[in-house]
Short mmCIF file of C-alpha atoms and ligand atoms in Angstrom, two decimals:
data_model
loop_
_atom_site.label_atom_id
_atom_site.label_comp_id
_atom_site.label_asym_id
_atom_site.label_seq_id
_atom_site.Cartn_x
_atom_site.Cartn_y
_atom_site.Cartn_z
CA MET A 1 71.47 77.85 75.81
CA LYS A 2 75.18 78.69 76.57
CA ARG A 3 77.36 76.22 76.28
CA VAL A 4 79.61 75.67 78.90
CA SER A 5 82.05 72.80 79.43
CA LYS A 6 81.86 71.77 83.11
CA ASN A 7 81.81 68.65 83.78
CA ILE A 8 82.99 65.39 85.98
CA VAL A 9 86.37 64.77 83.67
CA ILE A 10 88.87 63.37 85.85
CA ASN A 11 92.20 63.46 85.79
CA GLU A 12 94.26 60.51 84.37
CA GLU A 13 97.77 60.17 84.31
CA LEU A 14 99.72 58.40 81.01
CA VAL A 15 99.91 54.83 81.93
CA PHE A 16 103.83 54.35 82.17
CA LEU A 17 103.57 56.25 84.86
CA LYS A 18 101.38 54.88 87.05
CA GLU A 19 102.50 52.87 90.03
CA LYS A 20 103.57 49.21 88.69
CA GLY A 21 101.01 47.84 91.11
CA ASN A 22 101.68 43.88 90.40
CA ARG A 23 98.51 43.03 89.18
CA SER A 24 96.97 41.50 86.05
CA SER A 25 93.46 41.67 84.58
CA PHE A 26 93.57 38.03 84.03
CA LYS A 27 95.51 34.53 85.28
CA LEU A 28 96.49 31.94 83.05
CA PRO A 29 96.02 28.43 84.53
CA GLN A 30 99.01 27.17 86.27
CA ILE A 31 100.79 24.80 84.64
CA GLU A 32 104.23 22.65 85.17
CA GLU A 33 107.49 24.53 84.77
CA GLU A 34 108.81 21.73 81.99
CA LYS A 35 105.30 22.96 80.28
CA ASN A 36 105.60 26.66 80.22
CA ILE A 37 104.13 28.59 77.81
CA ARG A 38 107.75 30.10 76.58
CA SER A 39 109.43 26.46 75.68
CA PHE A 40 106.57 26.28 73.02
CA ILE A 41 107.39 30.01 71.41
CA PRO A 42 110.23 29.60 68.75
CA GLU A 43 113.02 31.71 70.56
CA ASN A 44 113.19 34.70 67.93
CA PHE A 45 109.76 35.42 68.60
CA LEU A 46 110.06 35.53 72.22
CA ARG A 47 110.00 39.06 73.91
CA ASP A 48 111.94 40.63 76.77
CA ASP A 49 110.45 41.98 79.33
CA ILE A 50 109.56 45.87 78.85
CA GLU A 51 111.10 48.19 81.40
CA ASP A 52 108.13 50.17 83.30
CA PHE A 53 105.53 48.30 81.60
CA PRO A 54 102.03 48.91 83.47
CA GLU A 55 100.54 46.21 85.80
CA LEU A 56 96.84 46.40 86.38
CA ASN A 57 93.92 44.90 86.45
CA GLU A 58 90.93 45.11 84.19
CA VAL A 59 88.96 47.79 86.10
CA GLU A 60 92.15 50.29 85.77
CA VAL A 61 92.48 49.15 82.59
CA VAL A 62 88.67 50.28 81.90
CA ARG A 63 88.83 53.59 83.72
CA HIS A 64 92.11 54.43 81.95
CA PHE A 65 91.09 54.52 78.60
CA THR A 66 87.34 55.81 79.92
CA ARG A 67 88.93 59.16 81.80
CA LEU A 68 91.19 59.63 78.67
CA SER A 69 87.87 59.11 76.17
CA ASN A 70 86.60 62.32 78.06
CA TYR A 71 89.16 64.88 77.27
CA ASN A 72 88.66 64.36 73.55
CA TYR A 73 85.48 66.01 71.33
CA HIS A 74 84.04 63.99 68.99
CA LEU A 75 81.18 64.40 66.52
CA ASP A 76 78.67 63.10 68.90
CA LEU A 77 79.48 65.33 71.37
CA GLY A 78 78.95 69.03 68.57
CA LEU A 79 79.49 70.64 65.61
CA TYR A 80 82.88 69.65 64.19
CA PRO A 81 83.15 72.52 61.04
CA LEU A 82 86.43 71.30 59.93
CA GLY A 83 86.65 72.89 56.25
CA SER A 84 87.50 69.96 53.67
CA CYS A 85 87.41 67.21 56.01
CA THR A 86 83.58 66.70 55.58
CA MET A 87 83.14 65.79 59.44
CA LYS A 88 79.36 65.16 59.44
CA HIS A 89 77.45 63.05 61.59
CA ASN A 90 77.67 59.11 60.95
CA PRO A 91 74.49 57.53 61.01
CA LYS A 92 74.85 54.59 63.74
CA LEU A 93 72.81 51.95 61.05
CA ASN A 94 75.89 51.97 59.37
CA GLU A 95 77.99 50.84 62.03
CA ARG A 96 75.37 48.24 63.31
CA ILE A 97 75.29 46.58 59.30
CA ALA A 98 79.16 46.86 59.35
CA SER A 99 78.85 44.84 62.41
CA PHE A 100 77.10 41.99 61.62
CA ARG A 101 79.30 38.59 62.42
CA GLU A 102 78.75 37.74 58.69
CA PHE A 103 81.61 40.55 57.60
CA THR A 104 83.45 40.88 60.83
CA GLU A 105 84.03 36.91 60.84
CA LEU A 106 84.57 36.60 56.90
CA HIS A 107 87.82 35.76 56.04
CA PRO A 108 89.85 36.81 53.51
CA PHE A 109 91.04 33.36 52.15
CA THR A 110 87.31 32.10 52.32
CA PRO A 111 86.64 30.34 49.12
CA PHE A 112 84.24 32.53 46.77
CA LYS A 113 81.25 30.14 47.12
CA PHE A 114 81.20 31.20 50.59
CA ALA A 115 81.44 34.90 50.28
CA GLN A 116 79.14 35.31 47.71
CA GLY A 117 76.99 37.89 50.20
CA THR A 118 79.80 39.85 50.49
CA LEU A 119 81.35 39.86 46.99
CA LYS A 120 77.43 40.64 45.93
CA ILE A 121 77.26 43.54 48.28
CA LEU A 122 81.04 44.90 47.08
CA LYS A 123 79.52 44.92 43.17
CA GLU A 124 76.68 46.46 44.25
CA LEU A 125 78.69 49.40 45.59
CA GLU A 126 80.63 49.55 42.82
CA ASN A 127 77.21 49.75 40.48
CA LEU A 128 76.18 52.87 42.77
CA LEU A 129 79.24 54.48 42.96
CA ILE A 130 79.73 54.68 39.02
CA GLU A 131 76.23 55.65 38.91
CA ILE A 132 76.51 58.76 41.08
CA SER A 133 79.53 59.75 39.31
CA GLY A 134 78.42 58.77 35.72
CA MET A 135 82.00 57.12 35.24
CA ASP A 136 82.78 54.14 33.47
CA GLY A 137 84.46 51.67 36.05
CA ILE A 138 85.65 51.57 38.90
CA THR A 139 88.12 50.24 41.63
CA ILE A 140 87.21 50.08 45.44
CA GLN A 141 90.52 49.07 46.58
CA PRO A 142 91.91 52.47 47.69
CA THR A 143 91.75 52.74 51.49
CA ALA A 144 92.00 56.46 51.57
CA GLY A 145 91.63 59.55 49.30
CA ALA A 146 95.05 60.43 48.79
CA HIS A 147 95.37 56.28 48.15
CA GLY A 148 92.90 57.19 45.58
CA GLU A 149 94.75 59.89 44.19
CA LEU A 150 97.97 57.97 43.67
CA THR A 151 96.10 54.90 42.13
CA GLY A 152 94.48 57.39 39.54
CA MET A 153 97.94 58.90 38.73
CA LEU A 154 99.33 55.26 38.44
CA LEU A 155 96.08 54.92 36.02
CA ILE A 156 96.95 57.97 33.79
CA ARG A 157 100.61 57.23 33.66
CA ALA A 158 99.60 53.78 32.34
CA LEU A 159 97.10 54.66 29.50
CA LEU A 160 99.28 57.46 28.41
CA GLN A 161 102.55 54.54 28.48
CA ASP A 162 100.40 52.65 26.58
CA ARG A 163 100.01 55.49 24.24
CA GLY A 164 103.43 55.94 23.54
CA ASN A 165 104.54 58.49 26.08
CA PRO A 166 103.71 58.79 29.84
CA ARG A 167 104.86 62.34 29.61
CA LYS A 168 106.48 64.70 32.54
CA ILE A 169 104.00 67.23 34.06
CA VAL A 170 100.62 67.37 35.84
CA LEU A 171 99.27 70.59 36.69
CA ILE A 172 97.78 71.54 39.92
CA PRO A 173 95.86 74.67 41.08
CA ASP A 174 97.38 76.50 43.91
CA SER A 175 94.20 75.81 45.71
CA ALA A 176 94.44 72.53 45.96
CA HIS A 177 94.75 70.02 48.99
CA GLY A 178 98.68 69.25 49.89
CA THR A 179 98.23 65.76 49.03
CA ASN A 180 97.61 66.32 45.12
CA PRO A 181 101.00 67.53 44.47
CA ALA A 182 102.32 64.84 46.61
CA SER A 183 100.42 62.17 44.84
CA ALA A 184 101.82 63.21 41.10
CA THR A 185 105.30 63.25 42.62
CA LEU A 186 105.17 59.85 43.96
CA CYS A 187 104.37 58.64 40.94
CA GLY A 188 107.39 60.04 38.99
CA TYR A 189 105.68 63.23 37.59
CA LYS A 190 106.50 66.74 37.98
CA ALA A 191 104.15 69.06 40.10
CA ILE A 192 103.43 72.57 38.62
CA THR A 193 101.35 74.70 40.05
CA ILE A 194 99.10 77.16 38.16
CA LYS A 195 97.69 80.55 39.66
CA SER A 196 94.14 80.82 40.00
CA ASN A 197 92.13 84.01 38.78
CA GLU A 198 90.24 86.72 41.10
CA LYS A 199 87.42 84.43 41.60
CA GLY A 200 89.73 81.72 42.62
CA CYS A 201 89.04 79.74 40.13
CA VAL A 202 91.09 78.02 36.96
CA ASP A 203 92.40 80.88 34.77
CA LEU A 204 91.54 79.36 31.13
CA ASN A 205 94.82 81.73 30.03
CA VAL A 206 97.23 80.04 32.94
CA LEU A 207 96.02 76.88 31.83
CA LYS A 208 96.61 77.82 28.18
CA GLU A 209 100.12 78.61 28.60
CA ASN A 210 101.19 76.51 30.67
CA LEU A 211 99.57 73.23 28.46
CA ASN A 212 102.34 71.54 26.14
CA GLU A 213 102.86 68.21 24.92
CA ASP A 214 104.42 66.94 28.42
CA VAL A 215 101.87 67.46 30.32
CA ALA A 216 99.63 64.50 31.70
CA CYS A 217 96.85 65.68 33.16
CA LEU A 218 95.40 68.68 35.63
CA MET A 219 94.47 67.65 38.80
CA LEU A 220 91.58 69.78 39.74
CA THR A 221 89.34 69.89 42.61
CA ASN A 222 85.60 70.60 41.97
CA PRO A 223 84.08 72.42 44.07
CA ASN A 224 87.38 73.40 44.46
CA THR A 225 89.19 73.95 48.36
CA LEU A 226 87.32 77.76 48.33
CA GLY A 227 84.16 75.83 47.62
CA VAL A 228 83.59 77.16 44.29
CA PHE A 229 82.30 75.46 41.71
CA GLU A 230 84.66 74.84 38.68
CA GLU A 231 82.47 77.12 35.93
CA ASN A 232 84.17 76.68 33.21
CA ILE A 233 85.08 72.48 33.46
CA LEU A 234 83.56 71.88 29.97
CA GLU A 235 85.72 74.49 28.64
CA ILE A 236 88.43 73.14 30.81
CA SER A 237 88.32 69.51 29.99
CA LYS A 238 88.02 70.17 26.50
CA ILE A 239 91.42 72.16 26.12
CA LEU A 240 92.86 68.80 27.84
CA HIS A 241 91.60 66.88 25.73
CA GLU A 242 92.68 68.44 22.72
CA ASN A 243 96.41 68.98 24.15
CA GLY A 244 96.35 64.68 24.66
CA SER A 245 96.05 65.17 28.40
CA LEU A 246 93.60 63.70 30.96
CA LEU A 247 91.35 65.87 33.57
CA TYR A 248 91.74 64.34 37.27
CA MET A 249 89.15 64.84 39.58
CA ASP A 250 89.51 65.41 43.18
CA GLY A 251 86.30 64.45 44.70
CA ALA A 252 86.87 65.09 48.09
CA ASN A 253 84.65 67.90 48.08
CA PHE A 254 81.65 65.91 46.29
CA ASN A 255 79.26 66.11 48.97
CA ALA A 256 78.53 69.22 47.30
CA PHE A 257 76.87 68.00 44.34
CA MET A 258 76.34 64.69 44.42
CA GLY A 259 72.80 63.73 43.20
CA LYS A 260 72.48 66.88 41.37
CA ALA A 261 75.28 66.81 38.75
CA ARG A 262 77.92 64.10 37.68
CA PRO A 263 81.34 64.66 37.06
CA GLY A 264 81.03 62.08 34.60
CA ASP A 265 79.34 64.44 32.35
CA MET A 266 81.82 67.21 32.73
CA GLY A 267 84.58 65.45 30.73
CA VAL A 268 86.76 64.25 33.87
CA ASP A 269 88.52 61.10 33.37
CA VAL A 270 89.59 59.81 36.43
CA MET A 271 88.10 60.89 40.06
CA HIS A 272 88.93 59.57 43.41
CA ILE A 273 85.53 59.67 45.89
CA ASN A 274 86.57 59.64 49.91
CA VAL A 275 83.79 57.71 51.11
CA HIS A 276 84.68 58.21 54.69
CA LYS A 277 83.82 62.22 54.24
CA THR A 278 81.00 62.01 51.61
CA PHE A 279 79.31 58.75 52.55
CA SER A 280 80.31 59.15 56.51
CA THR A 281 82.27 56.91 58.44
CA PRO A 282 83.76 58.22 61.09
CA HIS A 283 87.59 59.43 60.70
CA GLY A 284 90.24 61.57 61.42
CA GLY A 285 93.63 60.98 63.31
CA GLY A 286 94.52 58.82 60.52
CA GLY A 287 91.76 56.44 59.50
CA PRO A 288 89.67 54.56 58.58
CA GLY A 289 88.80 55.48 55.34
CA ALA A 290 88.60 54.60 51.67
CA GLY A 291 89.37 56.15 48.35
CA PRO A 292 87.41 54.34 45.61
CA VAL A 293 88.54 55.26 41.90
CA VAL A 294 85.69 56.10 39.40
CA VAL A 295 87.07 56.11 35.64
CA LYS A 296 85.80 56.39 31.76
CA LYS A 297 85.57 53.45 29.30
CA GLU A 298 89.41 53.94 28.21
CA LEU A 299 91.00 53.11 31.77
CA ILE A 300 89.12 50.60 32.28
CA PRO A 301 91.85 47.79 31.03
CA TYR A 302 94.47 49.73 33.82
CA LEU A 303 92.33 49.15 37.25
CA PRO A 304 93.68 47.53 39.90
CA ILE A 305 93.15 43.54 40.12
CA PRO A 306 91.80 41.34 41.93
CA LYS A 307 88.49 42.61 39.75
CA ILE A 308 84.95 41.43 41.19
CA GLU A 309 83.45 39.37 38.13
CA GLU A 310 80.63 36.75 37.15
CA ASP A 311 81.41 33.05 36.11
CA GLU A 312 78.93 31.34 33.28
CA SER A 313 76.64 30.07 36.12
CA GLY A 314 76.30 33.37 37.69
CA ASN A 315 78.60 33.58 40.60
CA LEU A 316 80.68 35.83 41.77
CA PHE A 317 84.79 35.23 42.02
CA LEU A 318 87.44 37.85 42.40
CA ASN A 319 89.45 38.01 38.95
CA PHE A 320 93.67 37.77 39.43
CA SER A 321 94.71 37.70 36.02
CA PRO A 322 96.71 40.86 35.53
CA GLY A 323 96.00 41.60 31.81
CA LYS A 324 97.15 45.43 31.44
CA SER A 325 96.37 46.24 34.90
CA ILE A 326 98.42 48.36 37.61
CA GLY A 327 98.22 45.41 40.03
CA LYS A 328 97.16 45.12 43.52
CA VAL A 329 96.86 48.67 45.85
CA ALA A 330 95.84 47.53 49.09
CA THR A 331 95.96 44.34 50.94
CA PHE A 332 92.70 41.68 50.37
CA PHE A 333 89.95 43.67 48.88
CA GLY A 334 91.25 47.12 50.79
CA ASN A 335 88.94 48.48 53.41
CA VAL A 336 85.74 46.58 53.46
CA ASN A 337 84.16 47.21 56.51
CA VAL A 338 84.15 51.22 55.15
CA LEU A 339 82.70 50.05 52.41
CA LEU A 340 80.15 48.54 53.75
CA LYS A 341 79.26 51.17 55.63
CA THR A 342 79.30 53.66 52.21
CA VAL A 343 76.92 50.80 50.82
CA SER A 344 74.60 51.32 54.31
CA TYR A 345 74.55 55.07 53.75
CA ILE A 346 73.91 55.18 49.61
CA LEU A 347 70.83 52.88 50.13
CA LYS A 348 69.49 54.10 53.91
CA LEU A 349 69.44 57.58 51.63
CA GLY A 350 68.04 56.42 47.99
CA SER A 351 68.70 59.05 45.21
CA ASP A 352 66.50 61.80 46.84
CA GLY A 353 68.32 61.69 49.96
CA ILE A 354 71.58 61.97 48.15
CA ARG A 355 70.36 65.06 46.51
CA GLU A 356 69.61 66.45 49.54
CA VAL A 357 72.64 65.64 51.11
CA SER A 358 74.21 68.15 48.96
CA GLU A 359 71.10 70.50 49.18
CA ASN A 360 71.78 70.66 52.70
CA ALA A 361 75.10 71.11 52.99
CA VAL A 362 75.14 73.46 50.96
CA LEU A 363 72.88 75.45 52.69
CA ASN A 364 74.07 75.17 56.04
CA ALA A 365 77.57 76.92 54.87
CA ASN A 366 75.62 79.80 52.94
CA TYR A 367 73.57 80.13 56.11
CA ILE A 368 77.07 80.50 58.07
CA ARG A 369 78.45 82.87 55.73
CA ALA A 370 75.00 85.01 55.87
CA LYS A 371 74.92 85.20 59.49
CA LEU A 372 78.98 86.13 59.78
CA LYS A 373 79.87 87.61 56.74
CA ASN A 374 79.60 91.20 58.61
CA ILE A 375 81.78 90.69 60.79
CA PHE A 376 84.64 88.50 59.31
CA HIS A 377 86.16 88.92 55.99
CA LEU A 378 85.84 87.09 52.80
CA GLU A 379 88.76 87.05 50.47
CA TYR A 380 86.59 85.61 47.80
CA ASP A 381 82.92 86.68 47.58
CA SER A 382 81.29 84.56 45.01
CA PRO A 383 78.77 82.15 46.29
CA THR A 384 80.19 79.00 47.47
CA LEU A 385 78.88 75.76 47.92
CA HIS A 386 79.28 73.38 50.76
CA GLU A 387 82.20 75.70 52.87
CA VAL A 388 82.80 79.02 53.66
CA ILE A 389 86.40 80.49 53.69
CA PHE A 390 86.57 83.92 56.22
CA ASP A 391 89.72 85.08 56.68
CA ASP A 392 91.39 87.41 59.96
CA LYS A 393 91.76 90.85 57.97
CA PHE A 394 89.23 92.53 60.23
CA GLN A 395 90.28 91.84 63.42
CA GLU A 396 94.45 92.49 61.86
CA LYS A 397 94.29 95.89 63.65
CA TYR A 398 93.45 94.48 66.95
CA GLY A 399 96.37 92.17 66.92
CA VAL A 400 94.41 89.24 67.24
CA THR A 401 95.25 86.60 64.25
CA THR A 402 92.84 83.34 63.11
CA LEU A 403 94.81 81.23 65.57
CA ASP A 404 93.53 83.38 68.46
CA ILE A 405 90.05 83.08 67.14
CA ALA A 406 90.27 79.01 66.83
CA LYS A 407 92.22 78.78 70.39
CA ARG A 408 89.28 80.87 71.98
CA LEU A 409 86.93 78.61 70.13
CA LEU A 410 88.13 75.64 72.29
CA ASP A 411 87.24 77.29 75.49
CA LYS A 412 83.53 78.18 74.61
CA GLY A 413 83.14 74.52 73.58
CA PHE A 414 83.34 74.29 69.92
CA HIS A 415 85.62 72.37 67.87
CA PRO A 416 87.58 75.12 65.51
CA PRO A 417 87.24 75.07 61.62
CA THR A 418 89.95 74.49 59.59
CA VAL A 419 92.79 77.23 59.71
CA TYR A 420 95.59 78.34 57.68
CA PHE A 421 94.31 76.10 54.64
CA PRO A 422 93.73 77.14 51.81
CA LEU A 423 96.90 78.73 51.56
CA ILE A 424 95.41 81.34 48.84
CA VAL A 425 93.77 82.93 51.58
CA HIS A 426 96.03 84.29 54.32
CA GLY A 427 94.89 83.52 58.00
CA SER A 428 91.86 81.41 56.87
CA LEU A 429 89.07 80.28 58.97
CA MET A 430 87.66 77.28 56.48
CA ILE A 431 84.42 76.37 58.12
CA GLU A 432 82.29 72.96 56.47
CA PRO A 433 79.14 72.89 58.74
CA THR A 434 77.53 69.89 56.27
CA GLU A 435 74.38 68.55 56.12
CA THR A 436 73.86 66.97 59.20
CA GLU A 437 73.97 69.53 61.71
CA PRO A 438 70.07 70.96 63.29
CA LYS A 439 70.12 75.21 62.95
CA GLU A 440 70.33 75.28 66.13
CA GLU A 441 73.77 74.13 66.59
CA LEU A 442 74.56 76.17 63.94
CA ASP A 443 73.78 79.38 65.65
CA ALA A 444 75.08 78.10 68.68
CA PHE A 445 78.23 78.26 66.94
CA ILE A 446 77.10 81.44 64.83
CA ASN A 447 76.33 83.49 68.20
CA THR A 448 79.60 82.10 69.57
CA MET A 449 81.86 83.57 66.61
CA LYS A 450 80.10 87.26 67.38
CA GLU A 451 80.99 86.73 71.17
CA ILE A 452 84.15 86.15 70.01
CA VAL A 453 84.02 89.22 68.00
CA GLU A 454 82.91 91.48 70.61
CA GLU A 455 85.78 90.18 72.97
CA ILE A 456 88.55 91.43 70.32
CA GLU A 457 86.94 94.54 70.21
CA LYS A 458 86.92 95.09 73.94
CA ASN A 459 89.85 93.20 75.35
CA PRO A 460 91.88 92.26 72.14
CA GLU A 461 95.02 91.23 74.38
CA THR A 462 92.76 88.37 76.38
CA LEU A 463 92.46 86.72 73.18
CA HIS A 464 96.29 85.37 73.10
CA ASN A 465 95.46 83.54 76.66
CA ALA A 466 92.86 81.31 74.99
CA PRO A 467 92.69 78.34 75.37
CA GLU A 468 91.96 78.90 79.20
CA ASN A 469 89.43 76.63 80.20
CA LEU A 470 91.09 73.45 78.88
CA ARG A 471 93.22 70.82 79.96
CA SER A 472 96.52 72.34 78.06
CA ARG A 473 97.08 75.55 77.21
CA ARG A 474 98.78 76.93 73.97
CA PHE A 475 101.44 74.82 72.40
CA ASP A 476 104.49 75.81 71.05
CA GLU A 477 103.02 74.14 67.96
CA VAL A 478 106.25 74.77 65.96
CA LEU A 479 108.45 72.53 68.39
CA ALA A 480 105.66 70.13 68.71
CA ALA A 481 105.74 69.53 64.62
CA ARG A 482 109.46 69.26 64.48
CA LYS A 483 111.14 67.98 67.72
CA PRO A 484 107.67 65.92 68.89
CA ILE A 485 108.25 63.61 72.01
CA LEU A 486 106.93 60.38 70.94
CA LYS A 487 108.32 57.85 73.52
CA TRP A 488 107.80 58.73 77.60
CA LYS A 489 110.54 58.17 79.33
CA LYS A 490 110.34 58.59 83.19
CA GLU A 491 112.71 61.42 84.11
CA ASN A 492 110.34 63.53 81.38
C1 PLP B 1 90.77 65.24 52.56
C2 PLP B 1 91.30 65.34 50.90
C3 PLP B 1 91.99 65.01 50.45
C4 PLP B 1 92.74 63.65 50.80
O1 PLP B 1 91.87 62.51 51.56
P1 PLP B 1 92.25 61.84 52.70
O2 PLP B 1 91.26 60.60 52.64
O3 PLP B 1 92.56 61.84 53.83
O4 PLP B 1 93.89 60.73 52.22
C5 PLP B 1 92.37 65.08 49.32
N1 PLP B 1 92.02 66.28 48.93
C6 PLP B 1 91.37 67.08 49.42
C7 PLP B 1 90.42 68.48 48.71
C8 PLP B 1 90.49 66.35 50.86
O5 PLP B 1 89.74 67.61 51.48
#
């Protein structure tokens, strides 16, 4: 069936633009003037009236947000092939479990003896992630992948410092996610980019040329952002270790091989796991997430506190004693709600299911690759795992770019893939279908891409008008990024 996006979607203005209705959604009981609620609140906590603050009743508020929500494209609506971001279906079971009152009403200061259940589940998660990754220790505190990277870099610095020299440099392949150099820099290291070889992998000679006694570690994404598994990973870790350097693995693409192979067996010393990607939590638009960090034995002493430990009588408690720890990296215990969804997801799938996730993620990406490889150019034409990276080279002669293609996809009811990343592929279209998409949805996407190519060959100019069917037309994206209007004033 052809995908059309025609629906009852009602226009909705900004809430600040609505007529000030002089209405409210609830009424406080009348009290005497001298008992006015304001008289109980310290002066410095009282806020002045906000100019133009909307005054609406309940039905208006509900409709306002419901109408806005209808503008949104989301995973429950269709394919979301955003490469590197792993926008897979999030099983509703996870949501149900994480919303149990026993979890949501547990105050962070609850005495340990009344929080044994939650502590036990979190401990179980630690063990599961250690097992799946083949590592020795873990912290589940970090609240995002990038936060896990920073935590991992702090751990590496602490270990090297203890050995006598924290070193100065972190090597990062040119295919890396932008958060890698950012995390290394935040941790006080100089990030040095190393060029990939013709297959898009680490070039062993380039690595060796850049190695010296100042190199703290290599930050390696595996499979890398081209979806290619680093076939020399054993050699890479050996070369690093001989130099006294460590191997950090960005584990954001773990959904490509979990259950099949373990980073711990490949010489990886530290790795973060984006559980909101790999283990399914609704994410994007800023969260929520969690970025547990798994480590080898020699890094365990530096892991963040508090740590979940067992006392003599077998009860769990949070141990805050600092020892050699890098300290705390999140308030309370991080994003426990996301961590609960992770446990639910892993236990529901079991070890066979976890393996099948990787297999199907790879199968789906390669299906799209096989079906589109004659009409879109592949800069790196070696076998890939969970994602496939095309570019706009074949469309260049028509004056059509990746951006035009992405915008036309919107007109046809699909969220576009990641565009213009990774940077080493000019005009890249990075497609990650994930394992949860049925074949029919993949075929609909493939056919739509073919339709777009037909349009390009017949009427390339029309592509520059896309999107045409949406509420908003094409933005000046540079202006929107450089001069965003963050505060609405009525004059605007
Ligand atoms: C998503 C991603 C990150 C950052 O993770 P966040 O959870 O968004 O902070 C880092 N590296 C790679 C390869 C990623 O795909």
